[in-house]
Coordinates of C-alpha atoms in Angstrom, one line a residue:
M1 CA 13.6 8.9 53.7
P2 CA 10.5 7.9 55.7
L3 CA 7.6 7.3 53.4
Y4 CA 3.6 7.9 53.8
R5 CA 0.6 8.0 51.6
D6 CA -2.4 10.1 51.5
E7 CA -5.0 11.0 48.7
A8 CA -4.6 14.4 46.9
I9 CA -5.7 16.8 44.8
V10 CA -3.4 18.6 42.4
L11 CA -4.1 22.5 42.7
R12 CA -1.5 23.6 40.5
T13 CA 2.3 22.6 39.1
Q14 CA 5.3 24.6 38.1
K15 CA 8.5 23.3 36.4
L16 CA 11.5 22.1 38.2
G17 CA 14.6 21.7 36.4
E18 CA 14.8 20.0 32.7
A19 CA 12.2 17.0 33.8
D20 CA 10.7 17.5 37.1
R21 CA 7.7 19.6 38.4
I22 CA 7.0 20.6 41.7
A23 CA 3.0 20.2 42.6
T24 CA 0.9 21.8 45.3
L25 CA -1.4 19.4 46.5
L26 CA -4.4 19.3 48.9
T27 CA -4.0 16.3 50.5
R28 CA -7.0 14.3 53.0
Q29 CA -4.8 14.1 55.8
H30 CA -1.8 16.3 55.4
G31 CA -3.5 19.4 54.4
K32 CA -1.6 21.5 51.8
I33 CA 2.0 20.1 51.0
R34 CA 4.6 20.9 48.1
A35 CA 6.3 18.0 46.3
V36 CA 8.7 17.2 43.6
A37 CA 7.7 14.7 41.0
K38 CA 10.7 13.4 39.2
G39 CA 11.0 13.1 35.7
V40 CA 7.3 13.7 34.8
R41 CA 7.8 16.0 31.9
R42 CA 9.8 13.7 30.2
T43 CA 7.6 11.6 27.4
S44 CA 8.5 8.1 28.8
S45 CA 7.1 9.3 32.5
R46 CA 4.4 6.6 33.4
W47 CA 2.5 8.4 35.9
G48 CA 2.9 12.6 34.5
A49 CA -0.3 12.9 33.2
R50 CA -1.7 11.7 37.0
L51 CA -0.2 14.9 38.6
E52 CA -2.1 17.6 36.7
P53 CA -4.4 20.5 37.8
F54 CA -8.1 18.7 38.7
S55 CA -6.4 15.2 39.3
H56 CA -7.6 13.4 42.0
V57 CA -5.1 11.0 42.8
D58 CA -3.5 8.4 45.9
L59 CA 0.2 9.4 46.3
Q60 CA 3.3 7.6 47.9
L61 CA 5.3 10.4 49.3
A62 CA 9.0 10.5 50.9
T63 CA 9.1 13.3 53.5
G64 CA 12.0 15.7 52.3
R65 CA 13.9 18.3 54.0
T66 CA 12.2 21.1 52.3
L67 CA 9.8 19.5 49.8
D68 CA 8.1 15.9 50.1
V69 CA 9.1 13.5 46.7
V70 CA 6.3 11.7 44.9
T71 CA 7.3 8.2 44.6
Q72 CA 4.0 6.7 43.3
A73 CA 0.9 7.9 41.8
V74 CA -2.4 6.1 41.4
S75 CA -5.3 8.0 39.6
I76 CA -8.6 8.0 41.9
A77 CA -10.5 10.4 39.5
S78 CA -9.2 12.9 36.5
Y79 CA -12.0 15.3 37.0
G80 CA -9.6 17.5 34.1
Q81 CA -11.1 15.4 31.6
G82 CA -14.9 16.8 32.1
I83 CA -13.6 20.5 33.1
V84 CA -10.7 21.7 30.5
D85 CA -12.5 21.3 27.1
D86 CA -15.5 23.3 28.3
Y87 CA -14.8 27.3 29.0
A88 CA -17.2 27.6 32.0
R89 CA -16.7 24.2 33.3
Y90 CA -12.6 25.2 33.3
T91 CA -12.7 29.2 34.3
T92 CA -15.1 27.8 37.4
G93 CA -12.7 25.0 38.2
T94 CA -9.5 27.3 38.1
V95 CA -11.3 29.5 40.6
L96 CA -12.2 26.7 42.8
L97 CA -8.6 25.6 42.9
E98 CA -7.5 29.0 43.9
T99 CA -9.9 29.5 46.4
V100 CA -8.6 26.4 48.3
D101 CA -4.8 27.6 47.9
R102 CA -5.5 31.1 49.3
L103 CA -7.8 29.3 52.1
V104 CA -5.1 26.7 53.3
V105 CA -2.0 28.8 54.3
E106 CA -0.4 26.3 56.8
E107 CA 1.3 23.2 54.9
K108 CA 1.0 20.0 56.6
E109 CA -2.0 21.5 58.8
P110 CA -5.1 18.9 58.4
A111 CA -7.6 20.3 56.3
T112 CA -9.9 17.2 55.5
Q113 CA -13.3 19.3 55.6
Q114 CA -11.8 21.5 52.2
H115 CA -10.4 18.5 50.4
L116 CA -13.8 17.1 50.7
L117 CA -15.6 19.9 49.8
L118 CA -13.1 20.3 46.7
A119 CA -13.4 16.9 45.8
G120 CA -17.2 16.9 45.9
A121 CA -17.3 20.2 43.7
L122 CA -15.2 18.9 41.1
R123 CA -16.9 15.8 40.5
V124 CA -20.2 17.6 40.0
L125 CA -18.1 20.4 37.8
S126 CA -16.8 17.6 35.8
S127 CA -20.0 15.9 35.3
G128 CA -21.9 18.6 33.9
E129 CA -24.6 17.4 36.6
R130 CA -25.2 21.3 37.7
E131 CA -24.4 24.7 36.4
P132 CA -21.0 26.0 36.9
G133 CA -22.3 29.3 38.2
L134 CA -23.9 27.6 41.1
I135 CA -21.3 25.1 41.8
L136 CA -19.0 28.0 42.0
D137 CA -21.1 30.1 44.3
S138 CA -21.8 27.2 46.5
F139 CA -18.1 26.4 47.1
L140 CA -17.2 29.7 47.7
L141 CA -19.7 30.6 50.6
R142 CA -19.0 27.0 52.0
S143 CA -15.4 27.0 51.5
L144 CA -15.2 30.5 53.3
A145 CA -17.5 29.1 56.1
I146 CA -15.2 26.3 56.8
S147 CA -12.6 29.0 57.5
G148 CA -14.1 30.7 60.0
Y149 CA -15.8 33.3 57.4
A150 CA -19.5 31.9 57.4
P151 CA -22.0 34.8 56.3
S152 CA -25.3 35.3 57.9
F153 CA -28.3 35.6 55.6
G154 CA -30.7 35.4 58.4
D155 CA -30.2 37.4 61.6
C156 CA -27.9 40.9 61.5
A157 CA -24.3 39.5 60.9
K158 CA -23.5 42.5 63.3
C159 CA -25.7 42.6 66.5
G160 CA -27.4 39.6 66.1
E161 CA -31.1 40.9 65.8
P162 CA -33.4 38.6 64.2
G163 CA -34.1 38.8 60.5
P164 CA -35.3 38.7 57.6
H165 CA -33.2 42.0 56.9
R166 CA -33.0 44.1 53.8
A167 CA -29.2 45.2 53.4
F168 CA -26.1 42.6 52.4
N169 CA -22.7 44.2 53.7
P170 CA -19.5 41.6 52.7
A171 CA -17.0 43.7 55.2
A172 CA -20.2 43.4 57.8
G173 CA -20.5 39.4 57.2
G174 CA -23.8 39.3 55.3
M175 CA -27.3 40.5 56.2
V176 CA -27.4 43.6 58.6
C177 CA -30.1 45.3 59.9
S178 CA -31.1 49.2 59.2
A179 CA -29.2 50.3 62.7
C180 CA -26.2 48.4 61.8
R181 CA -26.4 48.8 57.8
P182 CA -22.9 50.5 56.6
P183 CA -23.2 53.1 53.8
A184 CA -23.2 51.5 50.3
S185 CA -24.5 47.9 51.4
A186 CA -26.5 46.1 48.5
M187 CA -30.3 46.0 48.9
P188 CA -31.0 42.3 47.0
A189 CA -34.4 40.8 46.3
P190 CA -35.7 38.6 48.9
A191 CA -35.1 35.7 46.4
T192 CA -31.6 36.5 46.1
I193 CA -31.2 36.1 49.8
T194 CA -33.2 32.7 49.8
L195 CA -30.9 31.4 47.0
L196 CA -27.7 32.1 48.6
A197 CA -29.1 30.8 52.0
A198 CA -29.6 27.8 50.0
L199 CA -26.3 27.8 48.4
L200 CA -24.5 28.0 51.7
T201 CA -26.5 24.9 53.2
G202 CA -26.4 22.6 49.8
D203 CA -30.3 23.2 49.3
W204 CA -29.7 22.3 45.7
P205 CA -33.5 21.9 44.6
T206 CA -34.3 25.3 46.2
A207 CA -31.2 26.9 44.5
E208 CA -32.1 25.2 41.0
R209 CA -35.8 26.3 40.8
T210 CA -34.4 30.1 40.6
D211 CA -34.4 32.1 37.7
P212 CA -31.6 33.8 35.6
K213 CA -31.7 37.4 37.1
T214 CA -31.6 36.1 40.6
R215 CA -28.7 34.0 40.1
R216 CA -26.9 37.1 38.3
E217 CA -27.4 39.1 41.7
A218 CA -26.4 36.3 43.9
D219 CA -23.2 36.2 41.7
T220 CA -22.4 39.6 42.4
L221 CA -22.5 39.2 46.2
V222 CA -20.7 36.3 46.4
A223 CA -18.0 37.5 44.5
A224 CA -18.3 40.7 46.7
F225 CA -17.9 38.5 49.9
A226 CA -14.9 36.3 48.2
A227 CA -13.0 39.6 47.3
W228 CA -13.6 41.0 50.8
H229 CA -11.6 37.8 52.5
L230 CA -9.8 36.7 49.8
D231 CA -8.5 40.2 48.3
R232 CA -8.8 39.6 44.3
L233 CA -9.1 36.1 43.1
R234 CA -7.0 36.3 40.1
S235 CA -8.9 33.5 38.4
L236 CA -12.2 35.1 38.7
R237 CA -11.3 37.9 36.3
H238 CA -12.0 35.0 33.2
L239 CA -15.3 34.6 34.6
D240 CA -18.8 36.1 32.6
L241 CA -19.6 38.0 35.8
S242 CA -22.8 40.3 35.9
V243 CA -20.4 42.7 36.9
T244 CA -16.8 44.2 35.0
P245 CA -14.1 44.4 37.0
A246 CA -13.7 48.2 37.0
T247 CA -17.1 48.2 38.7
P248 CA -17.2 48.4 42.6
L249 CA -18.8 45.6 44.0
P250 CA -21.3 46.8 46.9
G251 CA -19.9 46.9 50.5
T252 CA -16.2 46.1 49.7
E253 CA -15.6 49.7 50.5
A254 CA -14.1 50.3 54.4
V255 CA -16.4 50.2 57.1
N256 CA -16.8 53.5 59.0

């Protein structure tokens, strides 16, 4: 079988037989792939621990008919060490992994930007450099933007009228003018829109100067925007959001 090398982040794993495991990987050059890691569940395995979710690894793989086979794994970074023992970081991390898994649909189609964004987010999350909530909101907005769902926080998302505008609607694509505003649109504070724009562009000094109330409102709007494009992310249910799952998120109703 032909061999190839790539670096990858482990998104999820599942058991196969008595000792093997199937790993879903986001690679830098080959996009999302599923590969069999043989014998990694045995206690004698030399590199089974390197193929756990949140791991960043350099892999050698053999091309298979249906699933590729991992033949070698070298650790680049074990982000899980700084994530799994902290509830906020762990729940945030699981949303990051699930988001990429959902957005990168086609296997073996290059998704380099998503790979780099995920690697950077996991590195910062595991280090504790920034608040998990800010990392999550920034990642969701930027990952969706890479996939073609960039929200507008300035001009009207529907007609392009220059902003600033007062209404936000996920189904419409972000901020909307008074003429385009669908029913049940949210009316966030200007500081919240400034925060969302900063998170989308990676303006961390501006984002980190915001107060808790502004961040909670931004959490709600980002969750609504992600829910519109990704349906419900299972891992989001475990986050301490400012709204309960039973509360309708603003703008997720059908646009008339």
